[in-house]
Short mmCIF file of C-alpha atoms in Angstrom, two decimals:
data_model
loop_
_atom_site.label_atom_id
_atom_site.label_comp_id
_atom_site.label_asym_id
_atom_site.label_seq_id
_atom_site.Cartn_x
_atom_site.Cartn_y
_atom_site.Cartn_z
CA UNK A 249 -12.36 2.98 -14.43
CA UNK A 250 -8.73 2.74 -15.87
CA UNK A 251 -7.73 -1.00 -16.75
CA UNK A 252 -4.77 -2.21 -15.42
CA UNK A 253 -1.77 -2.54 -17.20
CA UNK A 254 -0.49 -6.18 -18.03
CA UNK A 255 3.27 -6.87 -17.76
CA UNK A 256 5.73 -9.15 -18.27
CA UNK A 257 7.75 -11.09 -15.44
CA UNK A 258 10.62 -9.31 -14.48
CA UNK A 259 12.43 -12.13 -13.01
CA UNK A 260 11.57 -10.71 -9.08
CA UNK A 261 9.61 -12.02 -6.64
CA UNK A 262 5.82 -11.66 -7.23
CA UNK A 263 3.21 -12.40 -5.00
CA UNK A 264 0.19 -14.91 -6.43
CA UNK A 265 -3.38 -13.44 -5.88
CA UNK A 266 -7.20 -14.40 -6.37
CA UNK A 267 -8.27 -12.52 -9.46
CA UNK A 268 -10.44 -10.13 -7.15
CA UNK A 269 -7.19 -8.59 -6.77
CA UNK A 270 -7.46 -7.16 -10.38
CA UNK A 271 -10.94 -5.65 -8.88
CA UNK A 272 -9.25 -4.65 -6.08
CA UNK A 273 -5.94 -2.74 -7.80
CA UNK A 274 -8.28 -0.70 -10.32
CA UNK A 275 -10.37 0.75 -7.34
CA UNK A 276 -7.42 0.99 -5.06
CA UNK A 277 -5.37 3.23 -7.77
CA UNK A 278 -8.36 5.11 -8.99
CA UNK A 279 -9.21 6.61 -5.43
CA UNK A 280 -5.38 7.04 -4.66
CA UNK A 281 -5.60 9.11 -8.52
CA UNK A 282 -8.77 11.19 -6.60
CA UNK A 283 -7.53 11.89 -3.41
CA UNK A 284 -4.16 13.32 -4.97
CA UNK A 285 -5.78 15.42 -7.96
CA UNK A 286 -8.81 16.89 -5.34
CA UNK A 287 -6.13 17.26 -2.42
CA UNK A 288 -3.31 18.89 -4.15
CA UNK A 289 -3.95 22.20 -4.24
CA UNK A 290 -5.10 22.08 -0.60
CA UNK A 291 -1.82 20.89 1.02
CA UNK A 292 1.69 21.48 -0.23
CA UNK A 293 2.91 18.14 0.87
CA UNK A 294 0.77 15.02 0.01
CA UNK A 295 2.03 11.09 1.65
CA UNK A 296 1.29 7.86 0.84
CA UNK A 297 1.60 4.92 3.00
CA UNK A 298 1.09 1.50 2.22
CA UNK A 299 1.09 -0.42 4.94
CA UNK A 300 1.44 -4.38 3.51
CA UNK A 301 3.19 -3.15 0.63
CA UNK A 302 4.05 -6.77 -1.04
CA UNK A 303 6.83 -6.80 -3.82
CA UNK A 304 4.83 -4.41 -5.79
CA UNK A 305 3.76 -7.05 -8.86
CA UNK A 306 1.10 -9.82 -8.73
CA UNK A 307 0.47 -12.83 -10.99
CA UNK A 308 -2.85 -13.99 -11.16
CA UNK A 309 -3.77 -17.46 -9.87
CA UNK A 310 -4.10 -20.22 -12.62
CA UNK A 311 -3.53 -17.51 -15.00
CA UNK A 312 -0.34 -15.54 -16.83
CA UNK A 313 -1.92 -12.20 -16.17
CA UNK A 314 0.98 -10.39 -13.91
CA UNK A 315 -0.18 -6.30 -13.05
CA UNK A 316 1.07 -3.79 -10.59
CA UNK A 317 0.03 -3.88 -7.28
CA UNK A 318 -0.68 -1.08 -4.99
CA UNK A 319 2.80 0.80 -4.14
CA UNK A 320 3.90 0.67 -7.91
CA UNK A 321 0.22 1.79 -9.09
CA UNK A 322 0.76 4.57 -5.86
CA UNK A 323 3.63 5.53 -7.58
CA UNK A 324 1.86 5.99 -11.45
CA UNK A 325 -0.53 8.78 -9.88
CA UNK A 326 -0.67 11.56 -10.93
CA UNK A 327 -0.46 14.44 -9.65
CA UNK A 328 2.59 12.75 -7.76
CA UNK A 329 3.00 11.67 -4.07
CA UNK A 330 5.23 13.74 -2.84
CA UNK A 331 6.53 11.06 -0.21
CA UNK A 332 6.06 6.93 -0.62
CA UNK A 333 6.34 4.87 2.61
CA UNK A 334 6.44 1.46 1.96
CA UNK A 335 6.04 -0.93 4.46
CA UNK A 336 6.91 -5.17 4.32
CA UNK A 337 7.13 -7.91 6.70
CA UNK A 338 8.75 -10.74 5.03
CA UNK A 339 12.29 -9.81 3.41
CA UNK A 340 11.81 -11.45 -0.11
CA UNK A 341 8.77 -9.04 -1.22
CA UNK A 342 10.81 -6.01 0.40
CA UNK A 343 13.56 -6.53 -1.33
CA UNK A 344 11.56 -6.67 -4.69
CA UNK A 345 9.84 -4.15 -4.38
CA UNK A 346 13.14 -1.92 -3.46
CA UNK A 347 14.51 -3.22 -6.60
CA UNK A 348 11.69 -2.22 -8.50
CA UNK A 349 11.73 0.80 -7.38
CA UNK A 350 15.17 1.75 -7.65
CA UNK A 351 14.80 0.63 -11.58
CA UNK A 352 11.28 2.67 -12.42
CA UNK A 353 11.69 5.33 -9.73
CA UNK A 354 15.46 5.93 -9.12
CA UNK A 355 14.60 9.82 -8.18
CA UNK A 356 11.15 9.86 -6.16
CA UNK A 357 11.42 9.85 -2.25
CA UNK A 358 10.35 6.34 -1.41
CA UNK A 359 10.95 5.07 1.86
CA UNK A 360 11.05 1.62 3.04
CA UNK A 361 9.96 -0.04 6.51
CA UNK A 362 11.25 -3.61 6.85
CA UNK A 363 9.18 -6.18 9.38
CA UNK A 364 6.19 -6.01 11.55
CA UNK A 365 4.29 -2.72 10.84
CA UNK A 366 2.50 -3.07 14.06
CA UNK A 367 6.48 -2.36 15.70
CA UNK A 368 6.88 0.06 13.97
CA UNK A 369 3.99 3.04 14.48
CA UNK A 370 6.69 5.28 15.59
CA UNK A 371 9.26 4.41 12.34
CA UNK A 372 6.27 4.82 10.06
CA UNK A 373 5.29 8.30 11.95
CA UNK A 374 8.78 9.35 12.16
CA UNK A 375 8.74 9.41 8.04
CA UNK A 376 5.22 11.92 7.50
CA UNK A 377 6.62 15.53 7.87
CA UNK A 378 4.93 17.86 10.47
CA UNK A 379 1.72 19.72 9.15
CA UNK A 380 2.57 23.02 9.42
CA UNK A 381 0.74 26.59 9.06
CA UNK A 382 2.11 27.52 6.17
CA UNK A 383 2.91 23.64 5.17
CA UNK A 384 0.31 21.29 5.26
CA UNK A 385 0.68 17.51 5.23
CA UNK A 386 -1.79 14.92 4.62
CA UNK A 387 -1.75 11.48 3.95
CA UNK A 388 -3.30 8.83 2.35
CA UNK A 389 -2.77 5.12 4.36
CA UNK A 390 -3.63 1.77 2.79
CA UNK A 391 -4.02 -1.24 4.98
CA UNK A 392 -4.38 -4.37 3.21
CA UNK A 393 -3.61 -6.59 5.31
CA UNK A 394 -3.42 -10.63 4.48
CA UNK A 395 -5.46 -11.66 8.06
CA UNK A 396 -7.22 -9.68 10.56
CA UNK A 397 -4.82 -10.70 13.04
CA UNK A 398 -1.53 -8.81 11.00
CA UNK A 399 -3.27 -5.73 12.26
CA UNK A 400 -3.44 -4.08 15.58
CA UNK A 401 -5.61 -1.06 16.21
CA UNK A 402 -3.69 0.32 18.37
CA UNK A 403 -0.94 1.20 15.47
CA UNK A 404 -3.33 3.01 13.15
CA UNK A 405 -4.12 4.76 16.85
CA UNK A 406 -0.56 5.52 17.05
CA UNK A 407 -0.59 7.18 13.67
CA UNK A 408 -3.00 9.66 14.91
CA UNK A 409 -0.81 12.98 15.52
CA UNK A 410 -0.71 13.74 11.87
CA UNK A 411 -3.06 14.20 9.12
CA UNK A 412 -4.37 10.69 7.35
CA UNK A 413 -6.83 9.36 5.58
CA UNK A 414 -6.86 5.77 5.99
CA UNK A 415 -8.13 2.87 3.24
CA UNK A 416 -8.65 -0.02 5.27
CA UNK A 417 -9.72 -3.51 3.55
CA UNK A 418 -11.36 -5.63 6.15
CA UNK A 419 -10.32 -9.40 4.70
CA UNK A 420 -13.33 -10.77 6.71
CA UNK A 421 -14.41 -12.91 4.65
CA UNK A 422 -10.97 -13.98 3.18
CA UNK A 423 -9.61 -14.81 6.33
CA UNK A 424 -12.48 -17.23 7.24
CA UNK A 425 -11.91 -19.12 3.65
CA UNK A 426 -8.01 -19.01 4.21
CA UNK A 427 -8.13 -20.34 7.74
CA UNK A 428 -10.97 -22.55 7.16
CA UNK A 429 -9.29 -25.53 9.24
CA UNK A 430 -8.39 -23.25 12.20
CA UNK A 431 -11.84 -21.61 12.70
CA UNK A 432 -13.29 -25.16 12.30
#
């Protein structure tokens, strides 16, 4: 499996994460890397959603280790996405990320969905083209999201009109350590 890059602080927000994460990124970005090389020839268009997108760089707790996280590494595949949807609650890591973007990626079509991804099924639907006969579309979703309760079924339900595969990471676990006081 393909290490992940180390860089250097770019003076944006970046998100601090357990160093599972660095686990986490490599096996994230190597099955995006598979399901674009196996799918391309199969589909003219290929999406990528990522539904807690963050500001698209982490920094390792207790450490100085700062990699890409999963929209940036979405971004690096190759063959390309054709279409990056990027979705972020809180403003700071949006803004970020759209910064980093704009600076790496100034000409691939990235699109970004501000707040509550669970409001906005129809936004997020509104941005995968139509599968067509003779144009087919299919997309690859990530949900990561930070606890169980950030995610309602019901929008990965209302996704369900178009072609997706979806990568879904269950923080079970996680969430029980995090909220330790609340489950108590």
């Amino acid at each position: 499996m393909k290490e992940l890059a180390r860089l250097e602080d770019d003076g944006l927000f970046i998100d601090e994460v357990g160093t599972w994460s660095e686990e986490k990124y490599q096996l994230v970005s190597a099955y995006a890397s598979i399901f674009a090389a196996s799918m391309r020839k199969k589909y003219k268009a290929l999406v990528y959603i990522d539904m807690y997108a963050g500001p698209g760089r982490v920094k390792i707790k207790h450490t100085t280790r700062i990699y890409a996280s999963s929209p940036i590494n979405a971004l690096n595949v190759d063959p390309p996405f054709d279409r990056l949807v990027f979705c972020e609650l809180e403003d700071q890591k949006l803004e970020a990320l759209k910064a980093r973007c704009a600076a790496g990626y100034p000409n691939r079509d990235i699109h970004f969905v501000g707040g509550d991804v669970n409001d906005n099924a129809n936004r997020i639907l509104s941005l995968i083209p139509q599968h067509k006969r003779d144009h087919g579309v299919l997309t690859l979703c990530f949900v990561d999201p930070y606890q169980m309760k950030n995610l309602r079924f019901d929008t990965l339900r209302g996704l369900e009109s178009r072609w997706i595969d979806f990568l879904v990471l269950i923080p079970s676990e996680m969430d029980g350590e995090r909220a330790y006081r609340n489950y108590i």
